Amino acid sequence: GAVVSQHPSRVICKSGTSVKIECRSLDFQATTMFWYRQFPKKSLMLMATSNEGSKATYEQGVEKDKFLINHASLTLSTLTVTSAHPEDSSFYICSAPRLAGITNEQFFGPGTRLTVL
Amino acid sequence: SQQGEEDPQALSIQEGENATMNCSYKTSINNLQWYRQNSGRGLVHLILIRSNEREKHSGRLRVTLDTSKKSSSLLITASRAADTASYFCATAASGGSYIPTFGRGTSLIVHP
């Protein structure tokens, strides 16, 4: 089956630094990828839709300047948490849909645990 | 806004028993997927059921979909302690939007 990878799987950083998280579709191309954030014991909240060749679409309440998204190629999207603060600590998950007929199957990355000290 | 809503929010059973989780959603969908998440880990895809399907099986898993009631159920038969995890349903709405939206999940604990 299709595989989506994320790197790094875990990152600890100091407050004020920026952190980049990569999401790659390994055996299929994805013109669209999705970034989610999950708080402890909570559901996944869609943050933004990453679009190859155009700007990302952010969900309401998500700061565009805080969470920079770049869909660099058909297999890579990056999420950069700029000037990270402790409240940005969370589990970030990306997903990529692979069109299968008239439906899309979503494949999720394993997630990145961000801890901001 | 969240599309899928699972219930119960928490389920505690003994090993060997069956576990049933339900998911309700609000709008028309292309497909519905169930995922498992172990504590602090990523999502593991369990099963996808398309809007024109009513039931699907995969090992000890059985998923049903009732589009008239906008609901789905996940049945885990002969549960094991290793099934302890959170289970989420995610729906992909019809009409061209393939963005999956998640419910809050059901936390399943299987006691050995």
PDB file of C-alpha atoms in Angstrom:
ATOM      1  CA  GLY A   1       0.000   0.000   0.000  1.00  0.00           C
ATOM      2  CA  ALA A   2       0.912   3.631  -0.304  1.00  0.00           C
ATOM      3  CA  VAL A   3       3.308   5.005   2.262  1.00  0.00           C
ATOM      4  CA  VAL A   4       3.630   8.484   3.634  1.00  0.00           C
ATOM      5  CA  SER A   5       6.652   9.347   5.711  1.00  0.00           C
ATOM      6  CA  GLN A   6       7.331  12.197   8.088  1.00  0.00           C
ATOM      7  CA  HIS A   7      10.600  13.537   9.319  1.00  0.00           C
ATOM      8  CA  PRO A   8      11.560  14.009  12.034  1.00  0.00           C
ATOM      9  CA  SER A   9       9.452  11.708  14.158  1.00  0.00           C
ATOM     10  CA  ARG A  10      10.308  13.642  17.270  1.00  0.00           C
ATOM     11  CA  VAL A  11      11.839  17.052  17.864  1.00  0.00           C
ATOM     12  CA  ILE A  12      12.606  19.068  20.948  1.00  0.00           C
ATOM     13  CA  CYS A  13      13.495  22.700  20.506  1.00  0.00           C
ATOM     14  CA  LYS A  14      13.929  25.880  22.455  1.00  0.00           C
ATOM     15  CA  SER A  15      11.303  28.572  22.506  1.00  0.00           C
ATOM     16  CA  GLY A  16      11.797  31.054  19.689  1.00  0.00           C
ATOM     17  CA  THR A  17      13.360  28.670  17.213  1.00  0.00           C
ATOM     18  CA  SER A  18      11.785  27.431  14.001  1.00  0.00           C
ATOM     19  CA  VAL A  19      11.151  23.791  13.244  1.00  0.00           C
ATOM     20  CA  LYS A  20      10.589  22.219   9.846  1.00  0.00           C
ATOM     21  CA  ILE A  21       8.610  19.013   9.429  1.00  0.00           C
ATOM     22  CA  GLU A  22       8.657  17.105   6.166  1.00  0.00           C
ATOM     23  CA  CYS A  23       5.908  14.967   4.722  1.00  0.00           C
ATOM     24  CA  ARG A  24       6.682  12.718   1.777  1.00  0.00           C
ATOM     25  CA  SER A  25       4.559  10.423  -0.313  1.00  0.00           C
ATOM     26  CA  LEU A  26       6.913   7.580  -1.117  1.00  0.00           C
ATOM     27  CA  ASP A  27       5.301   5.735  -3.973  1.00  0.00           C
ATOM     28  CA  PHE A  28       2.711   8.060  -5.397  1.00  0.00           C
ATOM     29  CA  GLN A  29       2.350  11.690  -6.320  1.00  0.00           C
ATOM     30  CA  ALA A  30       0.167  13.974  -4.282  1.00  0.00           C
ATOM     31  CA  THR A  31      -0.817  17.387  -5.551  1.00  0.00           C
ATOM     32  CA  THR A  32      -2.570  17.902  -2.254  1.00  0.00           C
ATOM     33  CA  MET A  33      -1.499  17.039   1.264  1.00  0.00           C
ATOM     34  CA  PHE A  34      -3.127  17.793   4.578  1.00  0.00           C
ATOM     35  CA  TRP A  35      -1.629  18.844   7.853  1.00  0.00           C
ATOM     36  CA  TYR A  36      -3.280  17.981  11.141  1.00  0.00           C
ATOM     37  CA  ARG A  37      -2.560  18.792  14.726  1.00  0.00           C
ATOM     38  CA  GLN A  38      -3.523  16.610  17.628  1.00  0.00           C
ATOM     39  CA  PHE A  39      -3.624  17.588  21.256  1.00  0.00           C
ATOM     40  CA  PRO A  40      -3.316  14.904  23.937  1.00  0.00           C
ATOM     41  CA  LYS A  41      -6.341  12.646  24.022  1.00  0.00           C
ATOM     42  CA  LYS A  42      -8.058  14.764  21.409  1.00  0.00           C
ATOM     43  CA  SER A  43      -9.082  14.344  17.836  1.00  0.00           C
ATOM     44  CA  LEU A  44      -7.079  15.464  14.838  1.00  0.00           C
ATOM     45  CA  MET A  45      -7.716  19.032  13.818  1.00  0.00           C
ATOM     46  CA  LEU A  46      -7.157  19.954  10.220  1.00  0.00           C
ATOM     47  CA  MET A  47      -4.748  22.871  10.056  1.00  0.00           C
ATOM     48  CA  ALA A  48      -4.266  23.415   6.376  1.00  0.00           C
ATOM     49  CA  THR A  49      -4.339  21.963   2.907  1.00  0.00           C
ATOM     50  CA  SER A  50      -1.044  22.014   1.103  1.00  0.00           C
ATOM     51  CA  ASN A  51      -1.334  22.539  -2.642  1.00  0.00           C
ATOM     52  CA  GLU A  52       1.453  21.826  -5.086  1.00  0.00           C
ATOM     53  CA  GLY A  53       2.141  24.902  -7.162  1.00  0.00           C
ATOM     54  CA  SER A  54      -0.060  27.259  -5.195  1.00  0.00           C
ATOM     55  CA  LYS A  55      -0.574  28.668  -1.747  1.00  0.00           C
ATOM     56  CA  ALA A  56      -1.766  26.540   1.106  1.00  0.00           C
ATOM     57  CA  THR A  57      -5.314  26.849   2.316  1.00  0.00           C
ATOM     58  CA  TYR A  58      -5.535  27.386   6.046  1.00  0.00           C
ATOM     59  CA  GLU A  59      -8.401  26.498   8.319  1.00  0.00           C
ATOM     60  CA  GLN A  60     -10.031  29.170  10.384  1.00  0.00           C
ATOM     61  CA  GLY A  61      -8.009  30.104  13.417  1.00  0.00           C
ATOM     62  CA  VAL A  62      -4.697  28.786  12.087  1.00  0.00           C
ATOM     63  CA  GLU A  63      -2.039  31.470  11.786  1.00  0.00           C
ATOM     64  CA  LYS A  64      -0.522  31.476   8.330  1.00  0.00           C
ATOM     65  CA  ASP A  65       2.615  33.277   9.414  1.00  0.00           C
ATOM     66  CA  LYS A  66       3.084  30.889  12.285  1.00  0.00           C
ATOM     67  CA  PHE A  67       2.689  27.679  10.345  1.00  0.00           C
ATOM     68  CA  LEU A  68       4.378  28.035   6.987  1.00  0.00           C
ATOM     69  CA  ILE A  69       3.522  25.395   4.443  1.00  0.00           C
ATOM     70  CA  ASN A  70       5.415  24.747   1.255  1.00  0.00           C
ATOM     71  CA  HIS A  71       4.454  22.057  -1.230  1.00  0.00           C
ATOM     72  CA  ALA A  72       7.838  21.826  -2.886  1.00  0.00           C
ATOM     73  CA  SER A  73       7.125  18.955  -5.233  1.00  0.00           C
ATOM     74  CA  LEU A  74       4.530  16.329  -6.040  1.00  0.00           C
ATOM     75  CA  THR A  75       5.908  14.162  -3.251  1.00  0.00           C
ATOM     76  CA  LEU A  76       6.955  16.648  -0.589  1.00  0.00           C
ATOM     77  CA  SER A  77       5.203  19.114   1.654  1.00  0.00           C
ATOM     78  CA  THR A  78       6.842  20.901   4.562  1.00  0.00           C
ATOM     79  CA  LEU A  79       5.363  22.526   7.626  1.00  0.00           C
ATOM     80  CA  THR A  80       7.541  25.073   9.393  1.00  0.00           C
ATOM     81  CA  VAL A  81       6.552  26.150  12.860  1.00  0.00           C
ATOM     82  CA  THR A  82       8.094  29.581  13.156  1.00  0.00           C
ATOM     83  CA  SER A  83       9.223  31.114  16.440  1.00  0.00           C
ATOM     84  CA  ALA A  84       7.907  28.108  18.289  1.00  0.00           C
ATOM     85  CA  HIS A  85       6.490  28.498  21.770  1.00  0.00           C
ATOM     86  CA  PRO A  86       5.515  25.900  24.363  1.00  0.00           C
ATOM     87  CA  GLU A  87       1.859  26.130  23.316  1.00  0.00           C
ATOM     88  CA  ASP A  88       2.905  24.869  19.877  1.00  0.00           C
ATOM     89  CA  SER A  89       3.944  21.585  21.432  1.00  0.00           C
ATOM     90  CA  SER A  90       1.763  18.975  19.841  1.00  0.00           C
ATOM     91  CA  PHE A  91       1.586  15.967  17.576  1.00  0.00           C
ATOM     92  CA  TYR A  92       1.571  16.955  13.913  1.00  0.00           C
ATOM     93  CA  ILE A  93       0.359  14.506  11.285  1.00  0.00           C
ATOM     94  CA  CYS A  94       0.237  14.841   7.536  1.00  0.00           C
ATOM     95  CA  SER A  95      -1.816  12.900   5.064  1.00  0.00           C
ATOM     96  CA  ALA A  96      -1.830  12.506   1.327  1.00  0.00           C
ATOM     97  CA  PRO A  97      -4.745  11.309  -0.766  1.00  0.00           C
ATOM     98  CA  ARG A  98      -4.265   8.921  -3.605  1.00  0.00           C
ATOM     99  CA  LEU A  99      -7.026   9.042  -6.147  1.00  0.00           C
ATOM    100  CA  ALA A 100      -8.549   5.642  -6.682  1.00  0.00           C
ATOM    101  CA  GLY A 101     -11.369   5.828  -9.145  1.00  0.00           C
ATOM    102  CA  ILE A 102     -13.893   8.298  -7.885  1.00  0.00           C
ATOM    103  CA  THR A 103     -12.758   8.113  -4.326  1.00  0.00           C
ATOM    104  CA  ASN A 104      -9.632   9.128  -2.544  1.00  0.00           C
ATOM    105  CA  GLU A 105      -7.861   6.969  -0.071  1.00  0.00           C
ATOM    106  CA  GLN A 106      -6.029   8.906   2.563  1.00  0.00           C
ATOM    107  CA  PHE A 107      -2.636   7.763   3.725  1.00  0.00           C
ATOM    108  CA  PHE A 108      -1.249   9.208   6.905  1.00  0.00           C
ATOM    109  CA  GLY A 109       2.265   9.780   8.011  1.00  0.00           C
ATOM    110  CA  PRO A 110       3.400   8.417  11.379  1.00  0.00           C
ATOM    111  CA  GLY A 111       3.345  11.872  12.954  1.00  0.00           C
ATOM    112  CA  THR A 112       5.896  14.239  14.442  1.00  0.00           C
ATOM    113  CA  ARG A 113       5.990  14.936  18.142  1.00  0.00           C
ATOM    114  CA  LEU A 114       7.061  18.533  18.730  1.00  0.00           C
ATOM    115  CA  THR A 115       8.080  19.643  22.187  1.00  0.00           C
ATOM    116  CA  VAL A 116       8.975  23.281  22.698  1.00  0.00           C
ATOM    117  CA  LEU A 117      10.827  24.030  25.899  1.00  0.00           C
TER     118      LEU A 117
ATOM    119  CA  SER B   1     -16.166  21.539  11.985  1.00  0.00           C
ATOM    120  CA  GLN B   2     -15.863  17.918  12.857  1.00  0.00           C
ATOM    121  CA  GLN B   3     -17.797  15.575  10.656  1.00  0.00           C
ATOM    122  CA  GLY B   4     -17.600  12.226  12.350  1.00  0.00           C
ATOM    123  CA  GLU B   5     -18.619  11.649  15.923  1.00  0.00           C
ATOM    124  CA  GLU B   6     -17.753   8.377  17.562  1.00  0.00           C
ATOM    125  CA  ASP B   7     -19.485   6.795  20.459  1.00  0.00           C
ATOM    126  CA  PRO B   8     -18.916   5.673  23.031  1.00  0.00           C
ATOM    127  CA  GLN B   9     -16.071   7.979  23.954  1.00  0.00           C
ATOM    128  CA  ALA B  10     -14.601   5.268  26.124  1.00  0.00           C
ATOM    129  CA  LEU B  11     -15.064   1.519  26.194  1.00  0.00           C
ATOM    130  CA  SER B  12     -13.600  -0.941  28.659  1.00  0.00           C
ATOM    131  CA  ILE B  13     -13.951  -4.675  28.056  1.00  0.00           C
ATOM    132  CA  GLN B  14     -12.355  -7.997  28.896  1.00  0.00           C
ATOM    133  CA  GLU B  15     -10.136  -9.893  26.513  1.00  0.00           C
ATOM    134  CA  GLY B  16     -12.186 -12.154  24.296  1.00  0.00           C
ATOM    135  CA  GLU B  17     -15.233  -9.924  24.275  1.00  0.00           C
ATOM    136  CA  ASN B  18     -16.406  -8.045  21.231  1.00  0.00           C
ATOM    137  CA  ALA B  19     -16.063  -4.275  20.990  1.00  0.00           C
ATOM    138  CA  THR B  20     -18.434  -2.134  18.981  1.00  0.00           C
ATOM    139  CA  MET B  21     -17.836   1.491  18.179  1.00  0.00           C
ATOM    140  CA  ASN B  22     -20.135   3.765  16.256  1.00  0.00           C
ATOM    141  CA  CYS B  23     -19.568   6.776  14.089  1.00  0.00           C
ATOM    142  CA  SER B  24     -22.160   9.271  12.942  1.00  0.00           C
ATOM    143  CA  TYR B  25     -21.657  11.964  10.358  1.00  0.00           C
ATOM    144  CA  LYS B  26     -23.628  14.827   8.931  1.00  0.00           C
ATOM    145  CA  THR B  27     -23.149  15.209   5.199  1.00  0.00           C
ATOM    146  CA  SER B  28     -22.920  12.936   2.189  1.00  0.00           C
ATOM    147  CA  ILE B  29     -19.650  11.090   1.911  1.00  0.00           C
ATOM    148  CA  ASN B  30     -17.467   9.408  -0.660  1.00  0.00           C
ATOM    149  CA  ASN B  31     -15.971   7.037   1.829  1.00  0.00           C
ATOM    150  CA  LEU B  32     -15.409   6.477   5.501  1.00  0.00           C
ATOM    151  CA  GLN B  33     -12.245   5.190   7.052  1.00  0.00           C
ATOM    152  CA  TRP B  34     -11.447   3.774  10.440  1.00  0.00           C
ATOM    153  CA  TYR B  35      -8.097   4.290  12.077  1.00  0.00           C
ATOM    154  CA  ARG B  36      -6.380   3.083  15.195  1.00  0.00           C
ATOM    155  CA  GLN B  37      -3.975   5.153  17.216  1.00  0.00           C
ATOM    156  CA  ASN B  38      -1.891   3.775  20.007  1.00  0.00           C
ATOM    157  CA  SER B  39      -1.007   6.243  22.713  1.00  0.00           C
ATOM    158  CA  GLY B  40       1.463   8.823  21.436  1.00  0.00           C
ATOM    159  CA  ARG B  41       1.781   7.154  18.051  1.00  0.00           C
ATOM    160  CA  GLY B  42       0.624   7.816  14.505  1.00  0.00           C
ATOM    161  CA  LEU B  43      -2.491   6.635  12.822  1.00  0.00           C
ATOM    162  CA  VAL B  44      -2.840   3.125  11.507  1.00  0.00           C
ATOM    163  CA  HIS B  45      -5.332   2.675   8.719  1.00  0.00           C
ATOM    164  CA  LEU B  46      -7.729  -0.152   9.450  1.00  0.00           C
ATOM    165  CA  ILE B  47     -10.338  -0.193   6.770  1.00  0.00           C
ATOM    166  CA  LEU B  48     -12.015   1.981   4.156  1.00  0.00           C
ATOM    167  CA  ILE B  49     -15.620   1.558   3.176  1.00  0.00           C
ATOM    168  CA  ARG B  50     -17.043   3.344   0.186  1.00  0.00           C
ATOM    169  CA  SER B  51     -20.431   4.972   0.084  1.00  0.00           C
ATOM    170  CA  ASN B  52     -21.831   2.231  -2.143  1.00  0.00           C
ATOM    171  CA  GLU B  53     -20.731  -0.532   0.227  1.00  0.00           C
ATOM    172  CA  ARG B  54     -22.679  -1.721   3.232  1.00  0.00           C
ATOM    173  CA  GLU B  55     -20.295  -4.041   5.001  1.00  0.00           C
ATOM    174  CA  LYS B  56     -16.637  -4.915   4.920  1.00  0.00           C
ATOM    175  CA  HIS B  57     -14.496  -7.399   6.756  1.00  0.00           C
ATOM    176  CA  SER B  58     -10.836  -7.497   7.510  1.00  0.00           C
ATOM    177  CA  GLY B  59      -9.611 -10.171   9.873  1.00  0.00           C
ATOM    178  CA  ARG B  60     -11.329  -9.606  13.199  1.00  0.00           C
ATOM    179  CA  LEU B  61     -12.750  -6.295  12.033  1.00  0.00           C
ATOM    180  CA  ARG B  62     -16.186  -5.773  10.620  1.00  0.00           C
ATOM    181  CA  VAL B  63     -17.329  -2.374   9.425  1.00  0.00           C
ATOM    182  CA  THR B  64     -20.844  -1.470   8.415  1.00  0.00           C
ATOM    183  CA  LEU B  65     -22.088   1.649   6.731  1.00  0.00           C
ATOM    184  CA  ASP B  66     -25.642   2.915   6.682  1.00  0.00           C
ATOM    185  CA  THR B  67     -25.782   5.973   4.467  1.00  0.00           C
ATOM    186  CA  SER B  68     -29.479   6.503   5.158  1.00  0.00           C
ATOM    187  CA  LYS B  69     -28.687   6.932   8.838  1.00  0.00           C
ATOM    188  CA  LYS B  70     -25.303   8.504   8.170  1.00  0.00           C
ATOM    189  CA  SER B  71     -23.632   6.113  10.511  1.00  0.00           C
ATOM    190  CA  SER B  72     -20.963   3.439  10.574  1.00  0.00           C
ATOM    191  CA  SER B  73     -19.934   0.861  13.092  1.00  0.00           C
ATOM    192  CA  LEU B  74     -16.665  -0.898  13.768  1.00  0.00           C
ATOM    193  CA  LEU B  75     -16.818  -4.296  15.406  1.00  0.00           C
ATOM    194  CA  ILE B  76     -13.711  -5.935  16.787  1.00  0.00           C
ATOM    195  CA  THR B  77     -14.359  -9.552  17.556  1.00  0.00           C
ATOM    196  CA  ALA B  78     -12.517 -11.640  20.141  1.00  0.00           C
ATOM    197  CA  SER B  79     -10.655  -8.600  21.384  1.00  0.00           C
ATOM    198  CA  ARG B  80      -7.094  -8.785  22.642  1.00  0.00           C
ATOM    199  CA  ALA B  81      -5.151  -6.618  25.040  1.00  0.00           C
ATOM    200  CA  ALA B  82      -3.157  -5.393  22.048  1.00  0.00           C
ATOM    201  CA  ASP B  83      -6.336  -3.855  20.639  1.00  0.00           C
ATOM    202  CA  THR B  84      -6.171  -1.235  23.381  1.00  0.00           C
ATOM    203  CA  ALA B  85      -5.999   2.048  21.506  1.00  0.00           C
ATOM    204  CA  SER B  86      -8.064   4.993  20.334  1.00  0.00           C
ATOM    205  CA  TYR B  87     -10.195   4.438  17.283  1.00  0.00           C
ATOM    206  CA  PHE B  88     -11.206   7.222  14.926  1.00  0.00           C
ATOM    207  CA  CYS B  89     -13.499   7.405  11.989  1.00  0.00           C
ATOM    208  CA  ALA B  90     -12.749   9.832   9.207  1.00  0.00           C
ATOM    209  CA  THR B  91     -15.119  10.802   6.466  1.00  0.00           C
ATOM    210  CA  ALA B  92     -14.331  12.147   3.040  1.00  0.00           C
ATOM    211  CA  ALA B  93     -17.231  14.289   1.940  1.00  0.00           C
ATOM    212  CA  SER B  94     -18.698  13.879  -1.499  1.00  0.00           C
ATOM    213  CA  GLY B  95     -18.825  16.735  -3.955  1.00  0.00           C
ATOM    214  CA  GLY B  96     -15.164  16.961  -4.740  1.00  0.00           C
ATOM    215  CA  SER B  97     -13.769  17.738  -1.301  1.00  0.00           C
ATOM    216  CA  TYR B  98     -11.571  14.888  -0.261  1.00  0.00           C
ATOM    217  CA  ILE B  99     -10.469  16.371   3.012  1.00  0.00           C
ATOM    218  CA  PRO B 100     -11.028  13.786   5.711  1.00  0.00           C
ATOM    219  CA  THR B 101     -12.459  15.070   8.937  1.00  0.00           C
ATOM    220  CA  PHE B 102     -12.156  13.196  12.179  1.00  0.00           C
ATOM    221  CA  GLY B 103     -14.334  12.543  15.140  1.00  0.00           C
ATOM    222  CA  ARG B 104     -13.070  12.640  18.704  1.00  0.00           C
ATOM    223  CA  GLY B 105     -12.419   8.953  18.794  1.00  0.00           C
ATOM    224  CA  THR B 106     -13.308   6.056  21.029  1.00  0.00           C
ATOM    225  CA  SER B 107     -10.791   5.046  23.630  1.00  0.00           C
ATOM    226  CA  LEU B 108     -10.832   1.263  23.920  1.00  0.00           C
ATOM    227  CA  ILE B 109      -9.254  -0.569  26.820  1.00  0.00           C
ATOM    228  CA  VAL B 110      -9.084  -4.336  26.671  1.00  0.00           C
ATOM    229  CA  HIS B 111      -8.232  -5.918  29.979  1.00  0.00           C
ATOM    230  CA  PRO B 112      -6.200  -9.147  29.858  1.00  0.00           C
TER     231      PRO B 112
END
